[in-house]
Every structure is written in structure tokens, then in C-alpha cells.
Amino acid sequence: MSFNDIKGQKFAVSYLKKIILKKRIPPTLMFVGKSGTGRFKTALTFAKALNCKNAQADSCDRCKSCIAVENSVHPNVKVIGRNSSVGIGDVRSIVNDNLVPINEGYRVNIIDNADKSTIQAFNSMLKYLEEPPENTVNVLIVRDPFNIPETIRSRSVMVKFQPLSDKDIESYLISKGFDSDKAVLVSHLLNGSLEGWEKFSDESFIKKRKSFIEEMLLFFQGRSDISSLLEKWNALFPDLSSKEKAEKFFDYVSVLIRDILYVSALGEKDNITNFDFLGYIAAKFSVTNKSSLERIYDIIKEQKEALLTNTNPQYAVVDGILRMKEVIV
Ligand SMILES: [Zn+2]
């Protein structure tokens, strides 16, 4: 992958190319944006470009160095936190493995999910981020920069990643074998991010999602009960941890509430996510009680905040549903 292959991130890419050309690389960069917008791929391409001798401010994607980065075996490039939260041991592995970059290249430490690091990991990062060795750059991949301690945030240069456009998502899905009708629907559902697109190649997932959304809409009309709602929900993401499931639950519900508010209060149809339910929402929620929906929106926000503390995630979901029900009835 070279910078040309990164879609929808014109500003981030042109900034990175500029600093490589000028040979002025800040010691710590923070790639900020939703997951599924290309932050990690861009970080890897940046690492390739800093070590590639064949292309100017880009990766040729063919030389030994580029191939080594792609396959996670380049000694100058270290990735931590890719599939789990960053612990103190991961940070130590970067700090202790403090080698001089080979081939006059650049040492690039990519810290994925940096905002999910433990406090100890942050503390052990601090000194290293303050005084990194020469020709070393740290790339922190972050969803919400305010989950990063101020001491680290203030030492980083922020590079923002935009949500992807529906068009970019559609063409990506078509390149993965989706037919165009399905690509249009799924690009709406993905809401600016490619995260989780693979799930939609599975027809049974699409059916389960549809049946959950139907149930949720019935619930908002006071026509469904908690147990059938939970049953439909639990069928949708059987593999996720209960915390991830709870987070996703509130994401789904808040997007649905937003859609209903868009359609019923603003008559807006272009920006709705649950595109396939547009007709149903317009017909059933045309005279909806806007203040109750706004109240539900607040409840979802509060429940999501509760998830950041030690609240039991399953309890947070059930409590959230019960509180929503009180508003509806
Ligand atoms: Zn190369």
C-alpha cells in the first residue's frame, strides 16, 4: 500500500508527505479518528515511506524494506496494541529495544489503541515520548484524544482522520465483491467507517441486524418487551465481550434515535443511517414525541458514560432499556 491507495484522507496524507519531504518529523504524532478510517494502514505506509529508498516521500511497496514492513518483520518498525490494550510490558519492549535504525532509515513505533492503554503504560511512555532517540518517531493511534493524559497529548502533533464518505465505502465494498445495491445500503450502515464491513458479507448477519432494528422500533412504540429485544440483540454479536456488546448496543440505539429525529422532526432523509427502514420510520414516527426521543438520547449518553467506569456491562444495557421504557410509556 502506498499513500495513493489511502482513500478519503487527503489532509492527513498530504501532511505526512510534506514532513517526509522536508525531513522534519515530529517525535510523536497522534492519528486521531474513528476506527475503520485508515489510521493503521496510514501509519504503516508512513513507516514504509520513511524507510523506502525507491520512492520519494512514499512507499514503492516492492522493495525489501517495504515488504518487510508489510509483513511485520522490519527491525525499524514496531507495532504494539494492535489486538489488545497496551500494557506496561509492551511499552518496555519499545523502550528497551532501543536500537539505532538500520539502513539510515527511521525507527517507527506504532502504538495502536493508545487511548486504551493502562495508566502504568502511559507513565512508562512519558519519558520516552519526551526524549525519543534520534531518528525515531512514535505514532499513537487514538479514537478520543481526551482519553490520553494531557502530559502526553501536549507532546504530540495531532493528525486528524475524517469519517469516510459513502462513495468511498461503496467503491471499497464493490471491490470486495458486493453488488451495487448492497454496497449502497451497507455504506450507509457503516456510517463513515470500514470497521466491521466483513460482517455484512454474511447474509445471516444482515437478517439478524434487520430483525433487531425492527424489534427496537417496535420497542420505541411500546409494542415490544425487554426479553425479545435482548434476545434479538444477543443473536447479533455472539462473539463480542459483554463490554463491547454493550457499547455497540448503545451505538446502534443512538444512531436509530438520531435517524428517527432526523426523519420525524427535520424531514431530513439523506443523512439517515438505517436507510432500509426509512419508509417505516417516516410512516410510524411522523407524529413522534420529540422530547421523549431527546430524553432517550440523554439516557443512552449516560449509560455509555457509565460503561467507562466499572459498571457491569449487561446491567448497563438492561438498566438503559428499563429507563428508556419509562420515558416511552
Ligand atoms: Zn520500497
Short mmCIF file of C-alpha atoms and ligand atoms in Angstrom, two decimals:
data_model
loop_
_atom_site.label_atom_id
_atom_site.label_comp_id
_atom_site.label_asym_id
_atom_site.label_seq_id
_atom_site.Cartn_x
_atom_site.Cartn_y
_atom_site.Cartn_z
CA MET A 1 0.00 0.00 0.00
CA SER A 2 1.31 3.44 -0.94
CA PHE A 3 -0.12 6.84 0.00
CA ASN A 4 -2.12 6.86 -3.27
CA ASP A 5 -4.08 3.84 -2.09
CA ILE A 6 -5.35 5.58 1.04
CA LYS A 7 -8.84 6.88 0.37
CA GLY A 8 -10.61 9.82 1.91
CA GLN A 9 -7.70 11.14 3.99
CA LYS A 10 -6.29 13.85 1.74
CA PHE A 11 -5.21 16.15 4.55
CA ALA A 12 -3.51 13.52 6.68
CA VAL A 13 -1.67 12.08 3.67
CA SER A 14 -0.51 15.42 2.31
CA TYR A 15 0.74 16.44 5.76
CA LEU A 16 2.73 13.21 6.15
CA LYS A 17 4.24 13.52 2.68
CA LYS A 18 5.20 17.10 3.43
CA ILE A 19 7.07 16.29 6.65
CA ILE A 20 8.91 13.41 4.97
CA LEU A 21 9.98 15.64 2.07
CA LYS A 22 11.14 18.36 4.43
CA LYS A 23 12.78 15.76 6.68
CA ARG A 24 11.10 17.35 9.67
CA ILE A 25 9.46 14.52 11.55
CA PRO A 26 7.96 15.39 14.94
CA PRO A 27 8.97 12.85 17.61
CA THR A 28 5.35 11.94 18.42
CA LEU A 29 2.32 12.00 16.14
CA MET A 30 -1.23 11.25 17.19
CA PHE A 31 -3.51 9.80 14.50
CA VAL A 32 -6.99 10.73 15.69
CA GLY A 33 -10.26 9.42 14.24
CA LYS A 34 -12.83 6.64 14.21
CA SER A 35 -11.57 3.12 13.72
CA GLY A 36 -12.00 1.86 10.19
CA THR A 37 -10.94 5.15 8.63
CA GLY A 38 -7.44 4.03 7.65
CA ARG A 39 -5.39 5.21 10.64
CA PHE A 40 -3.39 1.99 11.00
CA LYS A 41 -2.81 1.50 7.26
CA THR A 42 -1.66 5.09 7.01
CA ALA A 43 0.74 4.58 9.93
CA LEU A 44 2.19 1.52 8.23
CA THR A 45 2.52 3.35 4.91
CA PHE A 46 4.21 6.22 6.73
CA ALA A 47 6.67 3.75 8.26
CA LYS A 48 7.35 2.24 4.84
CA ALA A 49 7.80 5.65 3.24
CA LEU A 50 10.31 6.69 5.92
CA ASN A 51 12.38 3.60 5.20
CA CYS A 52 11.95 3.16 1.43
CA LYS A 53 14.83 4.26 -0.80
CA ASN A 54 12.92 3.84 -4.06
CA ALA A 55 10.11 6.33 -3.79
CA GLN A 56 10.19 9.95 -2.79
CA ALA A 57 8.03 10.61 0.29
CA ASP A 58 6.06 7.45 -0.39
CA SER A 59 6.36 3.69 -0.34
CA CYS A 60 7.28 1.83 -3.53
CA ASP A 61 5.63 -1.22 -1.99
CA ARG A 62 8.02 -3.56 -3.83
CA CYS A 63 11.47 -3.24 -2.26
CA LYS A 64 12.80 -5.44 0.50
CA SER A 65 12.22 -2.74 3.11
CA CYS A 66 8.55 -2.11 2.13
CA ILE A 67 7.80 -5.83 2.04
CA ALA A 68 9.42 -6.31 5.44
CA VAL A 69 7.26 -3.56 6.97
CA GLU A 70 4.12 -5.01 5.41
CA ASN A 71 4.91 -8.41 6.93
CA SER A 72 5.82 -7.02 10.37
CA VAL A 73 9.46 -8.14 10.20
CA HIS A 74 11.26 -4.84 9.61
CA PRO A 75 13.63 -4.18 12.53
CA ASN A 76 12.93 -0.42 12.36
CA VAL A 77 9.18 -0.76 12.77
CA LYS A 78 7.49 -1.90 15.93
CA VAL A 79 3.73 -2.26 16.43
CA ILE A 80 2.08 -2.67 19.84
CA GLY A 81 -1.56 -2.67 20.99
CA ARG A 82 -2.88 -4.00 17.69
CA ASN A 83 -5.20 -6.63 19.11
CA SER A 84 -5.18 -5.87 22.81
CA SER A 85 -4.83 -2.91 25.09
CA VAL A 86 -1.33 -1.56 25.62
CA GLY A 87 0.26 -2.74 28.86
CA ILE A 88 3.44 -1.70 30.57
CA GLY A 89 5.29 -4.72 29.13
CA ASP A 90 4.52 -3.59 25.57
CA VAL A 91 5.88 -0.14 26.24
CA ARG A 92 9.01 -1.59 27.84
CA SER A 93 9.55 -3.71 24.75
CA ILE A 94 9.82 -0.49 22.73
CA VAL A 95 11.93 1.38 25.23
CA ASN A 96 14.35 -1.46 25.97
CA ASP A 97 14.66 -2.46 22.37
CA ASN A 98 16.14 0.94 21.77
CA LEU A 99 18.13 0.16 18.66
CA VAL A 100 19.63 2.56 16.19
CA PRO A 101 17.61 2.31 12.97
CA ILE A 102 19.26 0.25 10.24
CA ASN A 103 19.97 1.37 6.66
CA GLU A 104 19.87 5.03 7.64
CA GLY A 105 16.14 4.64 7.97
CA TYR A 106 13.68 5.72 10.60
CA ARG A 107 12.60 3.91 13.68
CA VAL A 108 8.77 3.96 13.80
CA ASN A 109 6.85 2.82 16.88
CA ILE A 110 3.16 2.39 16.13
CA ILE A 111 1.06 2.32 19.29
CA ASP A 112 -2.41 1.19 18.26
CA ASN A 113 -5.43 1.76 20.54
CA ALA A 114 -3.22 4.11 22.56
CA ASP A 115 -6.27 5.55 24.31
CA LYS A 116 -6.92 2.12 25.80
CA SER A 117 -3.51 1.94 27.48
CA THR A 118 -3.22 1.35 31.20
CA ILE A 119 -2.11 4.25 33.39
CA GLN A 120 1.16 2.44 34.10
CA ALA A 121 1.75 2.11 30.36
CA PHE A 122 1.14 5.83 29.91
CA ASN A 123 3.54 6.65 32.71
CA SER A 124 6.28 4.49 31.28
CA MET A 125 5.70 6.02 27.83
CA LEU A 126 6.05 9.55 29.06
CA LYS A 127 9.80 9.78 29.40
CA TYR A 128 10.35 8.02 26.09
CA LEU A 129 7.97 10.38 24.31
CA GLU A 130 9.76 13.30 25.91
CA GLU A 131 13.23 12.31 24.80
CA PRO A 132 12.96 9.81 21.97
CA PRO A 133 16.23 8.63 20.44
CA GLU A 134 17.37 10.20 17.21
CA ASN A 135 15.51 9.32 14.01
CA THR A 136 12.66 7.82 15.96
CA VAL A 137 9.00 8.64 15.59
CA ASN A 138 6.11 7.40 17.74
CA VAL A 139 2.69 7.15 16.15
CA LEU A 140 -0.16 6.93 18.65
CA ILE A 141 -3.42 5.71 17.13
CA VAL A 142 -6.31 7.16 19.05
CA ARG A 143 -10.07 7.40 18.85
CA ASP A 144 -10.64 10.02 21.50
CA PRO A 145 -7.61 12.22 22.30
CA PHE A 146 -9.20 13.25 25.59
CA ASN A 147 -8.66 9.73 26.89
CA ILE A 148 -4.94 10.41 26.64
CA PRO A 149 -3.30 12.16 29.60
CA GLU A 150 -2.68 15.84 28.94
CA THR A 151 1.07 15.40 29.51
CA ILE A 152 1.24 13.06 26.51
CA ARG A 153 -1.32 14.89 24.38
CA SER A 154 0.59 18.14 24.68
CA ARG A 155 3.75 16.48 23.36
CA SER A 156 2.07 15.09 20.27
CA VAL A 157 1.26 16.58 16.90
CA MET A 158 -2.34 15.69 16.06
CA VAL A 159 -3.20 14.33 12.60
CA LYS A 160 -6.96 14.10 12.10
CA PHE A 161 -8.68 11.31 10.16
CA GLN A 162 -12.06 12.15 8.67
CA PRO A 163 -15.02 9.73 8.55
CA LEU A 164 -15.04 8.11 5.08
CA SER A 165 -17.60 9.22 2.53
CA ASP A 166 -20.40 6.84 1.49
CA LYS A 167 -18.95 6.86 -2.04
CA ASP A 168 -15.50 5.75 -0.84
CA ILE A 169 -17.05 3.00 1.27
CA GLU A 170 -19.25 1.88 -1.63
CA SER A 171 -16.35 1.53 -4.04
CA TYR A 172 -14.36 -0.36 -1.42
CA LEU A 173 -17.27 -2.79 -0.88
CA ILE A 174 -17.75 -3.25 -4.63
CA SER A 175 -14.03 -4.06 -4.91
CA LYS A 176 -14.68 -6.77 -2.29
CA GLY A 177 -17.44 -8.36 -4.36
CA PHE A 178 -20.61 -6.63 -3.02
CA ASP A 179 -23.25 -5.88 -5.68
CA SER A 180 -24.03 -2.20 -6.01
CA ASP A 181 -27.44 -2.18 -4.23
CA LYS A 182 -25.99 -3.93 -1.24
CA ALA A 183 -22.93 -1.65 -1.30
CA VAL A 184 -25.20 1.43 -1.16
CA LEU A 185 -27.14 0.07 1.83
CA VAL A 186 -24.10 -1.17 3.75
CA SER A 187 -22.15 2.06 3.14
CA HIS A 188 -24.96 3.91 4.96
CA LEU A 189 -24.98 1.42 7.79
CA LEU A 190 -21.23 1.63 8.29
CA ASN A 191 -21.56 5.33 8.97
CA GLY A 192 -18.19 6.68 7.86
CA SER A 193 -16.01 3.73 8.84
CA LEU A 194 -14.99 0.42 7.33
CA GLU A 195 -14.86 -1.24 10.74
CA GLY A 196 -16.91 -4.43 10.69
CA TRP A 197 -17.66 -4.37 6.93
CA GLU A 198 -16.79 -8.10 6.68
CA LYS A 199 -19.82 -8.96 8.81
CA PHE A 200 -22.11 -7.69 6.07
CA SER A 201 -20.86 -10.24 3.57
CA ASP A 202 -22.70 -12.75 5.75
CA GLU A 203 -26.41 -12.77 4.80
CA SER A 204 -27.44 -14.15 8.18
CA PHE A 205 -25.88 -11.14 9.91
CA ILE A 206 -27.86 -8.82 7.65
CA LYS A 207 -31.07 -10.64 8.57
CA LYS A 208 -30.28 -10.55 12.29
CA ARG A 209 -29.50 -6.85 12.17
CA LYS A 210 -32.77 -6.21 10.40
CA SER A 211 -34.70 -8.16 12.95
CA PHE A 212 -33.04 -6.30 15.85
CA ILE A 213 -33.79 -2.90 14.31
CA GLU A 214 -37.42 -3.95 13.76
CA GLU A 215 -37.68 -5.02 17.39
CA MET A 216 -36.11 -1.77 18.59
CA LEU A 217 -38.56 0.28 16.52
CA LEU A 218 -41.45 -1.72 18.00
CA PHE A 219 -39.98 -1.09 21.44
CA PHE A 220 -39.99 2.67 20.81
CA GLN A 221 -43.70 2.34 20.01
CA GLY A 222 -44.32 0.46 23.25
CA ARG A 223 -45.05 -2.73 21.31
CA SER A 224 -42.14 -4.98 22.32
CA ASP A 225 -40.78 -6.24 25.60
CA ILE A 226 -37.29 -6.31 27.05
CA SER A 227 -36.72 -10.04 26.69
CA SER A 228 -37.40 -10.21 22.97
CA LEU A 229 -35.28 -7.11 22.45
CA LEU A 230 -32.37 -8.66 24.37
CA GLU A 231 -32.78 -11.94 22.55
CA LYS A 232 -32.52 -10.26 19.14
CA TRP A 233 -29.57 -8.25 20.36
CA ASN A 234 -27.66 -11.22 21.76
CA ALA A 235 -28.08 -13.08 18.47
CA LEU A 236 -26.39 -10.24 16.58
CA PHE A 237 -22.90 -10.21 18.10
CA PRO A 238 -22.41 -13.54 19.86
CA ASP A 239 -18.61 -13.27 19.75
CA LEU A 240 -18.08 -9.90 21.37
CA SER A 241 -17.17 -9.39 25.01
CA SER A 242 -20.04 -8.13 27.15
CA LYS A 243 -18.46 -4.69 27.34
CA GLU A 244 -18.02 -4.38 23.56
CA LYS A 245 -21.54 -5.67 23.09
CA ALA A 246 -22.93 -3.08 25.46
CA GLU A 247 -21.02 -0.29 23.73
CA LYS A 248 -22.30 -1.43 20.36
CA PHE A 249 -25.84 -1.71 21.71
CA PHE A 250 -25.87 1.94 22.73
CA ASP A 251 -24.21 2.96 19.45
CA TYR A 252 -26.92 1.17 17.47
CA VAL A 253 -29.72 2.63 19.54
CA SER A 254 -28.38 6.18 19.45
CA VAL A 255 -27.99 6.05 15.67
CA LEU A 256 -31.55 4.78 15.39
CA ILE A 257 -32.89 7.57 17.62
CA ARG A 258 -30.94 10.09 15.57
CA ASP A 259 -32.48 8.68 12.39
CA ILE A 260 -35.99 8.95 13.82
CA LEU A 261 -35.35 12.54 14.93
CA TYR A 262 -33.94 13.41 11.51
CA VAL A 263 -36.92 11.99 9.67
CA SER A 264 -39.73 12.99 12.01
CA ALA A 265 -38.59 16.37 13.27
CA LEU A 266 -36.47 17.66 10.40
CA GLY A 267 -37.91 15.80 7.42
CA GLU A 268 -34.29 15.02 6.55
CA LYS A 269 -33.74 11.80 4.59
CA ASP A 270 -30.27 11.99 3.09
CA ASN A 271 -28.25 11.59 6.24
CA ILE A 272 -30.04 8.71 7.85
CA THR A 273 -28.05 5.58 8.59
CA ASN A 274 -30.73 2.89 8.74
CA PHE A 275 -31.59 3.63 5.15
CA ASP A 276 -33.62 0.43 4.65
CA PHE A 277 -36.05 1.49 7.42
CA LEU A 278 -36.61 4.99 6.06
CA GLY A 279 -40.14 4.23 4.82
CA TYR A 280 -41.15 2.54 8.06
CA ILE A 281 -39.71 5.32 10.22
CA ALA A 282 -41.41 8.02 8.14
CA ALA A 283 -44.77 6.24 8.34
CA LYS A 284 -44.74 5.23 12.02
CA PHE A 285 -42.91 8.10 13.64
CA SER A 286 -44.28 11.09 11.72
CA VAL A 287 -46.03 12.50 14.80
CA THR A 288 -43.45 11.45 17.27
CA ASN A 289 -42.85 12.96 20.66
CA LYS A 290 -39.59 14.76 20.08
CA SER A 291 -38.88 15.48 23.75
CA SER A 292 -39.15 11.77 24.70
CA LEU A 293 -36.67 10.87 21.98
CA GLU A 294 -34.29 13.53 23.20
CA ARG A 295 -34.67 12.19 26.71
CA ILE A 296 -33.81 8.69 25.43
CA TYR A 297 -30.79 10.14 23.68
CA ASP A 298 -29.61 11.55 27.03
CA ILE A 299 -30.17 8.20 28.73
CA ILE A 300 -28.02 6.46 26.12
CA LYS A 301 -25.31 9.03 26.67
CA GLU A 302 -25.40 8.48 30.42
CA GLN A 303 -25.31 4.69 30.04
CA LYS A 304 -22.33 4.96 27.70
CA GLU A 305 -20.53 7.08 30.25
CA ALA A 306 -21.36 4.50 32.92
CA LEU A 307 -19.62 1.89 30.78
CA LEU A 308 -16.37 3.82 31.13
CA THR A 309 -16.50 3.17 34.86
CA ASN A 310 -16.69 -0.25 36.44
CA THR A 311 -20.41 -0.79 35.83
CA ASN A 312 -21.36 -4.32 34.82
CA PRO A 313 -21.98 -4.00 31.05
CA GLN A 314 -25.01 -6.33 30.97
CA TYR A 315 -26.54 -4.41 33.83
CA ALA A 316 -25.90 -1.13 31.96
CA VAL A 317 -27.84 -2.45 28.95
CA VAL A 318 -30.80 -3.73 30.97
CA ASP A 319 -30.87 -0.58 33.10
CA GLY A 320 -30.72 1.52 29.91
CA ILE A 321 -33.64 -0.35 28.36
CA LEU A 322 -35.72 -0.02 31.54
CA ARG A 323 -35.03 3.70 31.76
CA MET A 324 -35.95 4.13 28.09
CA LYS A 325 -39.19 2.23 28.68
CA GLU A 326 -40.16 4.63 31.46
CA VAL A 327 -39.83 7.52 29.02
CA ILE A 328 -41.84 5.78 26.32
CA VAL A 329 -44.79 4.62 28.41
ZN ZN B 1 10.08 0.49 -1.02
#
